[in-house]
Coordinates of C-alpha atoms and ligand atoms in Angstrom, one line a residue:
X1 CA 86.2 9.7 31.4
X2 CA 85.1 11.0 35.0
X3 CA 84.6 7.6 36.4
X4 CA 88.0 6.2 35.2
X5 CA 89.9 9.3 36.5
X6 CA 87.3 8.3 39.9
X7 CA 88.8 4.2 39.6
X8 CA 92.5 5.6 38.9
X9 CA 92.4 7.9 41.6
X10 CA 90.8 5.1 44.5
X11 CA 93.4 2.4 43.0
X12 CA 96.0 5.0 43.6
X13 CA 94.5 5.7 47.3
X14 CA 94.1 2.4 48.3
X15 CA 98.0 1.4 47.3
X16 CA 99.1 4.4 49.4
X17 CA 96.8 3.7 52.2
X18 CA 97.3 -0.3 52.5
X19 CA 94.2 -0.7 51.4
X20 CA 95.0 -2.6 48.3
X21 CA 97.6 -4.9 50.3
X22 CA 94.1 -6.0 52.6
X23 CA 93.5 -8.3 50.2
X24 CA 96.7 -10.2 50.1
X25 CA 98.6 -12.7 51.4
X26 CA 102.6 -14.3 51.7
X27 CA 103.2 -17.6 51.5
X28 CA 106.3 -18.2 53.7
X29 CA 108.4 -21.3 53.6
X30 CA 110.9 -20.8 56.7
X31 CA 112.8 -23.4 58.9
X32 CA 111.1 -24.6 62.0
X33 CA 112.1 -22.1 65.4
X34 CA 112.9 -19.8 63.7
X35 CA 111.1 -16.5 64.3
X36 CA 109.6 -14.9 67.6
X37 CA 106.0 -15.7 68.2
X38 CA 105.1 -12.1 68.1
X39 CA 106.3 -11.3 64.4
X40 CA 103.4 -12.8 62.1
X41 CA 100.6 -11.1 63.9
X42 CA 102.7 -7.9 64.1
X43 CA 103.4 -7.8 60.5
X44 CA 99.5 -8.6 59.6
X45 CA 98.8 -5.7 61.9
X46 CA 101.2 -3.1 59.9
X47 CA 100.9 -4.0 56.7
X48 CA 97.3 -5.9 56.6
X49 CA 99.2 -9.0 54.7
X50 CA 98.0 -12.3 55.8
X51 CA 100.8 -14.8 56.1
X52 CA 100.7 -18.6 55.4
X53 CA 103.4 -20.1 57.2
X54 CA 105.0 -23.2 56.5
X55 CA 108.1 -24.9 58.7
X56 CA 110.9 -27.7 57.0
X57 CA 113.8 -28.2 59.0
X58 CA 116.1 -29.3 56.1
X59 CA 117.8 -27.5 52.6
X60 CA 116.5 -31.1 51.0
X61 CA 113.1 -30.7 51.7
X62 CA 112.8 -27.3 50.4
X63 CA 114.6 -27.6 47.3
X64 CA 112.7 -30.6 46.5
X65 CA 109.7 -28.0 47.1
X66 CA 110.9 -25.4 44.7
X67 CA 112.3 -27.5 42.0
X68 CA 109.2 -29.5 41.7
X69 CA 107.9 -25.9 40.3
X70 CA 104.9 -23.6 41.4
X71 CA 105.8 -24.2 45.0
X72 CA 103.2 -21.5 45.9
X73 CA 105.9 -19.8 48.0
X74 CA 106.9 -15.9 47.9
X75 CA 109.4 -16.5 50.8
X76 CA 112.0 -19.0 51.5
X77 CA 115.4 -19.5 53.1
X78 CA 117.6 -21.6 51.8
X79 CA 121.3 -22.1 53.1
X80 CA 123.9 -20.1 51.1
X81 CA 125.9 -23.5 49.6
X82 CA 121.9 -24.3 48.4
X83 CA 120.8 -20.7 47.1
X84 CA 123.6 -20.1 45.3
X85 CA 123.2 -23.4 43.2
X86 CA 119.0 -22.6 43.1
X87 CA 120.6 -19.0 41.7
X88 CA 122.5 -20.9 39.2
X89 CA 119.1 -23.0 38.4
X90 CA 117.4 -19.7 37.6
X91 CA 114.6 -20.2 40.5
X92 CA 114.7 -16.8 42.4
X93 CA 114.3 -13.2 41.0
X94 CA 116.2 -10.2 41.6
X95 CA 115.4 -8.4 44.6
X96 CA 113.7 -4.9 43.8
X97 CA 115.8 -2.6 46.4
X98 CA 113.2 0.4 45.8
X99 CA 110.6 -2.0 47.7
X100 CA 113.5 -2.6 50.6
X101 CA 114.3 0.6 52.2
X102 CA 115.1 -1.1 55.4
X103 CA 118.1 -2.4 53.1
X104 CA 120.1 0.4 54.6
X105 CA 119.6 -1.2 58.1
X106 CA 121.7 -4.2 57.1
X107 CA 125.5 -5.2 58.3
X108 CA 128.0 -4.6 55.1
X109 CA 130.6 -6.9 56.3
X110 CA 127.6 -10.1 57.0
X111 CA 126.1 -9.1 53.4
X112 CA 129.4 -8.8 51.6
X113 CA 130.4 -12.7 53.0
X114 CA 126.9 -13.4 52.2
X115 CA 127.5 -12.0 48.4
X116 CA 130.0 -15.2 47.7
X117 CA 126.3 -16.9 47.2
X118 CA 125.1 -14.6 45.5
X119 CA 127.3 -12.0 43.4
X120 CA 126.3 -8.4 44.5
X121 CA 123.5 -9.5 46.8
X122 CA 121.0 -9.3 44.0
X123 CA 118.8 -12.3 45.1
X124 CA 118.8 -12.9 48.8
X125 CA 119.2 -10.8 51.8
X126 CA 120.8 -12.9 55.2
X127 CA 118.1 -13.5 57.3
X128 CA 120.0 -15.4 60.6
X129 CA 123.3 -17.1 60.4
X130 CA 125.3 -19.4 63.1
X131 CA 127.1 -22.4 63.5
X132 CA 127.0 -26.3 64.2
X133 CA 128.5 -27.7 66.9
X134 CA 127.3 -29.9 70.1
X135 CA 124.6 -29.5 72.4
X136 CA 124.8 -31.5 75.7
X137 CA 123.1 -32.1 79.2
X138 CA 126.2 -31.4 81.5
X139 CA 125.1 -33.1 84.1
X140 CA 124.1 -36.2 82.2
X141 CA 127.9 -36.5 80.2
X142 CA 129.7 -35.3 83.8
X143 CA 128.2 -37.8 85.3
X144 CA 129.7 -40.6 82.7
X145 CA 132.6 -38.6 81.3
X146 CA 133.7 -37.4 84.9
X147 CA 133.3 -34.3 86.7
X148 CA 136.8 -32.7 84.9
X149 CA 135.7 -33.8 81.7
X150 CA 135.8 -31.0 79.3
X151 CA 133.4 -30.8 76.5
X152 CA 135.4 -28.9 73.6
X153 CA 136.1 -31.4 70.5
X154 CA 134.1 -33.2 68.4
X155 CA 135.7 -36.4 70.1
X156 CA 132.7 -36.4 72.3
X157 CA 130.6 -37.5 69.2
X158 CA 133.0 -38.8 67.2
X159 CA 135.3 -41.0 69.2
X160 CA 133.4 -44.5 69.4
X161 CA 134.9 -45.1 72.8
X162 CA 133.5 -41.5 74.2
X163 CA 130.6 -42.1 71.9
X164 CA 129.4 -45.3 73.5
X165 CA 130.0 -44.3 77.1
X166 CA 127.0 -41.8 76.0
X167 CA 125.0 -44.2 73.9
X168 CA 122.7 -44.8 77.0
X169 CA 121.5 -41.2 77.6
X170 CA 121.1 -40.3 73.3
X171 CA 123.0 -39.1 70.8
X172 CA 120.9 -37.7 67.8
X173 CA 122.4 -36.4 64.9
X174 CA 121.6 -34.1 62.6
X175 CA 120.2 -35.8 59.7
X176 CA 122.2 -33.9 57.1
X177 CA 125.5 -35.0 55.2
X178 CA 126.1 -31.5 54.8
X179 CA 127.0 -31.2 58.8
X180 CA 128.2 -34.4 59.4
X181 CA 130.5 -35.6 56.8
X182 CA 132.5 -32.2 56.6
X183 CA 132.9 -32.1 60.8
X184 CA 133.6 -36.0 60.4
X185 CA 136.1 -34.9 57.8
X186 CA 137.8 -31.9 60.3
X187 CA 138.1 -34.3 63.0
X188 CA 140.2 -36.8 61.2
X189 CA 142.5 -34.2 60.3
X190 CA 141.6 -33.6 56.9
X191 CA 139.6 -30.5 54.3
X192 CA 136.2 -30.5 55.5
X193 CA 135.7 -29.4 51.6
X194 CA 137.1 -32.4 51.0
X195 CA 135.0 -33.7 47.8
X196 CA 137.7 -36.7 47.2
X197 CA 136.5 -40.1 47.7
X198 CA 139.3 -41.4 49.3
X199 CA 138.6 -38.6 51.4
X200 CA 134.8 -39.1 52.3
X201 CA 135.1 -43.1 52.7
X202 CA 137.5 -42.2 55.8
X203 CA 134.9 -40.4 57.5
X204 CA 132.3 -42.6 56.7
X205 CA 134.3 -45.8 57.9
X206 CA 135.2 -43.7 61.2
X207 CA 131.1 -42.7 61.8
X208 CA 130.8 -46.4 60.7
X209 CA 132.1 -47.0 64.4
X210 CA 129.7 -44.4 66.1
X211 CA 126.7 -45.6 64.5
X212 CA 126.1 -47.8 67.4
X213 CA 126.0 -45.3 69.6
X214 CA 123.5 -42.9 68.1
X215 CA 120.3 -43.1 69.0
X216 CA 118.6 -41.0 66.0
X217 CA 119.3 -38.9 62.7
X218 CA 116.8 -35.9 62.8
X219 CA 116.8 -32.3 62.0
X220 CA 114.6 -30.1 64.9
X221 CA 113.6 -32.8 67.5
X222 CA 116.7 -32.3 69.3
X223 CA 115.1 -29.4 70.7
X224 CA 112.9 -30.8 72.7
X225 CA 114.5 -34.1 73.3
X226 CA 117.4 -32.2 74.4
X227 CA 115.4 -30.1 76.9
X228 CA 113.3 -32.6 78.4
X229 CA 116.2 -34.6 79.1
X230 CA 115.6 -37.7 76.4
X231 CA 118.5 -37.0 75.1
X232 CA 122.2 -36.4 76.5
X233 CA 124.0 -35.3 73.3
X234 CA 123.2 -33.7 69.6
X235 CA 124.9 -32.4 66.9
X236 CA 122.8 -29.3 66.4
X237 CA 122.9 -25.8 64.9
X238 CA 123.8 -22.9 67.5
X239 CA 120.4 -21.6 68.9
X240 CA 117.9 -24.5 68.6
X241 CA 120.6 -25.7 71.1
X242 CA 120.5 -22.9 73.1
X243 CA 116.5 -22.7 72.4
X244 CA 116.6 -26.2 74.0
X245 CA 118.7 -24.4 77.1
X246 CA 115.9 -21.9 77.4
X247 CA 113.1 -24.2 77.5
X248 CA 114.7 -26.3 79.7
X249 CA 115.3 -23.7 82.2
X250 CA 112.2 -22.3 81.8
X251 CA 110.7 -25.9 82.8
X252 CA 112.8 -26.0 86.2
X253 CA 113.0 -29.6 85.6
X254 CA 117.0 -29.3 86.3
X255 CA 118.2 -30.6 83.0
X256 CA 121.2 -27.6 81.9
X257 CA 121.9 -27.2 78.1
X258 CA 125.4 -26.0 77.0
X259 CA 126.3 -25.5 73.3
X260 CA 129.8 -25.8 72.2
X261 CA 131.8 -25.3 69.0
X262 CA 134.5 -27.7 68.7
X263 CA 137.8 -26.5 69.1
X264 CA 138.7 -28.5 66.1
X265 CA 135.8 -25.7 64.0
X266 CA 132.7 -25.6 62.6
X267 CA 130.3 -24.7 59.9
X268 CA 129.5 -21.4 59.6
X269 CA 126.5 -21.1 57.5
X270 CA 124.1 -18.3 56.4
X271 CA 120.5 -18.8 55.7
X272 CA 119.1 -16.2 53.2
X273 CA 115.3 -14.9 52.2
X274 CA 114.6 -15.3 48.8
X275 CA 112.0 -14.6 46.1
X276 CA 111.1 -17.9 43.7
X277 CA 111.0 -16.7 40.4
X278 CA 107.1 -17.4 40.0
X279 CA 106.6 -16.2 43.8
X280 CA 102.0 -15.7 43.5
X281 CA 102.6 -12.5 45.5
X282 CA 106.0 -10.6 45.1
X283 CA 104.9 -7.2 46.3
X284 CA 103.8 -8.9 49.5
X285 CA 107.0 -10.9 49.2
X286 CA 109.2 -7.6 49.5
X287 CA 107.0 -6.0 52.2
X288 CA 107.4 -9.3 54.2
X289 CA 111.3 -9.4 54.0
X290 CA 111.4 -5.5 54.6
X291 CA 109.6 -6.2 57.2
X292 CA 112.3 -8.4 58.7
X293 CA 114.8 -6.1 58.1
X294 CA 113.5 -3.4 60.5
X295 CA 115.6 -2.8 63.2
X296 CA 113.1 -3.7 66.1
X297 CA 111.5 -7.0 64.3
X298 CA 115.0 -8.1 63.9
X299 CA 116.6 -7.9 67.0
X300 CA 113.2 -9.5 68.7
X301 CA 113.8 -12.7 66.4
X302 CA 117.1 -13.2 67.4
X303 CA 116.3 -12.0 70.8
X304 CA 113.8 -15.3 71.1
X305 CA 115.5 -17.8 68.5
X306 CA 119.3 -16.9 70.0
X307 CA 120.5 -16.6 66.1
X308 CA 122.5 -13.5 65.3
X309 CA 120.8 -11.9 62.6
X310 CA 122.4 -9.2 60.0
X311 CA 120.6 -5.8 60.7
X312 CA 123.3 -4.0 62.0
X313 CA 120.3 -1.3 63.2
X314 CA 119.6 -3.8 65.5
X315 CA 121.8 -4.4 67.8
X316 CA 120.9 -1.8 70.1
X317 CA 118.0 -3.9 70.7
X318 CA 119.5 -7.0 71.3
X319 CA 119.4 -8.3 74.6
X320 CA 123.0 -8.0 76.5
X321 CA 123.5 -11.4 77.8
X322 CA 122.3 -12.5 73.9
X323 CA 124.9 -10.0 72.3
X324 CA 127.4 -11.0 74.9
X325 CA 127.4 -14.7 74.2
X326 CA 130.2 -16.5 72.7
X327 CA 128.6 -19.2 71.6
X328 CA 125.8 -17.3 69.3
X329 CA 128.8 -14.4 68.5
X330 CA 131.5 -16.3 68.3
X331 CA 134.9 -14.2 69.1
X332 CA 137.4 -13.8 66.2
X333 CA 140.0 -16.9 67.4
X334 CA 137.2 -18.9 67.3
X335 CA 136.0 -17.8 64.1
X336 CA 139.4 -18.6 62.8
X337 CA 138.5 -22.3 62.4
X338 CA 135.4 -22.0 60.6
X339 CA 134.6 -23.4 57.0
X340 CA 131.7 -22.3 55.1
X341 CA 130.1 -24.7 52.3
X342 CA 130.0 -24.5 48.8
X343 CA 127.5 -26.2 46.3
X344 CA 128.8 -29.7 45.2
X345 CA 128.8 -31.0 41.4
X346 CA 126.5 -33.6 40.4
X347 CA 129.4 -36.3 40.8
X348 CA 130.1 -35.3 44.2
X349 CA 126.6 -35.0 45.0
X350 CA 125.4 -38.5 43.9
X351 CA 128.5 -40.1 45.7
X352 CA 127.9 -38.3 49.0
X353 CA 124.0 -39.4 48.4
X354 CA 125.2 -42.8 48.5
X355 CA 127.9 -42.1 51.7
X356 CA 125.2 -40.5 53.6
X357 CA 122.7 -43.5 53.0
X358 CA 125.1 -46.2 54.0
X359 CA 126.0 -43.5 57.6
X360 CA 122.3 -43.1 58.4
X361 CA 121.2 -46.8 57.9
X362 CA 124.3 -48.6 59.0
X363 CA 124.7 -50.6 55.9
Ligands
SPD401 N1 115.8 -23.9 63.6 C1 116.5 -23.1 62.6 C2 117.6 -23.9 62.1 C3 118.3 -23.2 61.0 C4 119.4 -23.9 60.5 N2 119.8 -23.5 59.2 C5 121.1 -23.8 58.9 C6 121.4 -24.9 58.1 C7 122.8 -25.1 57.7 N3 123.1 -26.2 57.0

């Protein structure tokens, strides 16, 4: 009796004291550039969690991961259109607020948009969210568009005469249907929803006569390429562009990175973290997201990976010229012409499969 009162009373201890959380580890499954350097090693050092971290730079790869089963993971962060069809599919379990009490911290407007994924924000909490439009070298597209050429449609990408004046220096694409087709679909005038076939073989047939011009379909390299000055032009999401700007100032190499959101719209989309239902490590999975939603941690990630994040605590922390930006907080006109996705139904999904394959290889 004395020793298991002794056992009960050390368990109890070492819970309280972080001792029993020395032992464990999160397995976290987040897309690539997409969290300050810093924030791993400071989380280890707080809560005595190990992390294993793992990149993917597409909503394909990782549902592939978690429907395949036992992924292993405790944290991911799928897109809203994609969680709330994973919710649907029963693969994430409910968020335990009680282990969350940086839940407080978080912007109610952001989470209540972010609860038309997932009713009453029971499953995921909005890690980053931003938008897709075009990054470009200026100097590179003034010096073939023109000097008074001005960069604000999505006719720079999806015009084929603008398109093959820029062929040259590289356009890369992102390799995702779920970007292209409905900004394909916006330019021509139509729903970027649009699931109607009619609908979607006009877009493809009009990227049929830009395919020429693009140099590559591919979801993160971009960054670089666009920094280093391999490539001129790429449909990208908001701050890897501007991640690209950074690093290519920070090079001195004089290659300038702009970002802009069509004047036509874009997506807005929210990426969320999530618990799989048979997450190895839950508790750690809570203390890991909580840890993400402190007020400092959060404003350090979006002050390196220029992504708005939705701890509202955190905006005192938040660099000016990053709060003051535009292009990663859009104003409200702009904002005005912005879609956001929803899951597709099988049908739509299998025909957009077979769209997208005949965009990315051209037959
Ligand atoms: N490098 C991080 C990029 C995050 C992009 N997530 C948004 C996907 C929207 N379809």
């Amino acid at each position: 009796m004395r020793t298991m009162l002794t056992t009960t009373a050390l368990v109890a201890l070492a819970s309280t004291t972080g001792l029993a959380q020395a032992q464990q580890v999160v397995n976290v499954y987040n897309w690539s550039d997409y969290i300050a350097e810093e924030t791993l090693e400071q989380f280890t050092a707080e809560t005595g969690i190990t992390v294993n971290y793992d990149v993917y730079d597409s909503n394909d790869t990782l549902e592939a991961r978690m429907l395949g089963g036992s992924s292993g993971f405790d944290v991911v962060v799928p897109t809203g259109n994609y969680l709330q069809r994973q919710i649907a599919a029963g693969i994430y379990q409910p968020l335990n607020r009680e282990l969350l009490p940086n839940w407080s911290n978080l912007d109610e407007h952001l989470m209540g948009l972010a609860s038309s994924f997932d009713e009453g924000n029971e499953h995921a909490v909005v890690y980053m969210w931003g938008t897709t439009g075009i990054g470009y070298n200026t100097a590179a597209v003034a010096e073939r568009l023109g000097e008074d050429y001005v960069v604000d449609s999505w006719s720079l990408v999806f015009d084929p005469e603008i398109a093959s004046q820029l062929a040259d220096c590289g356009i890369a694409f992102l390799d995702d249907h779920t970007e292209i087709l409905p900004a394909a679909l916006r330019y021509l005038g139509l729903d970027p929803l649009s699931t109607d076939e009619a609908d979607l073989e006009q877009a493809v047939a009009m990227l049929d006569t830009i395919r020429p011009s693009l140099r590559y379909f591919h979801s993160s390299q971009y960054i670089s390429d666009l920094a280093n000055g391999e490539i001129c032009v790429a449909v990208g999401w908001s701050g890897d562009v501007l991640q690209a700007a950074a690093r290519a100032e920070e090079a001195g190499t004089g290659v300038e990175v702009a970002y802009v959101i069509p004047k036509e719209g874009a997506n807005l989309w929210f990426d969320m973290m999530a618990i799989p239902a048979d997450a190895p490590n839950p508790e750690a999975a809570h203390a890991f997201i909580n840890f993400m939603m402190d007020a400092h941690v959060a404003a350090a990630n979006t002050n390196y990976v220029a992504y708005p994040n939705a701890v509202a605590a955190s905006n005192e922390f938040i660099d000016e010229e990053v709060l003051n930006d535009p292009t990663i907080y859009p104003p409200a006109e702009t904002q005005a012409n912005f879609w956001t996705l929803r899951p597709h139904d099988s049908r739509t999904d299998r025909l957009i499969t077979r769209l997208w394959t005949r965009v990315r290889t051209g037959q």
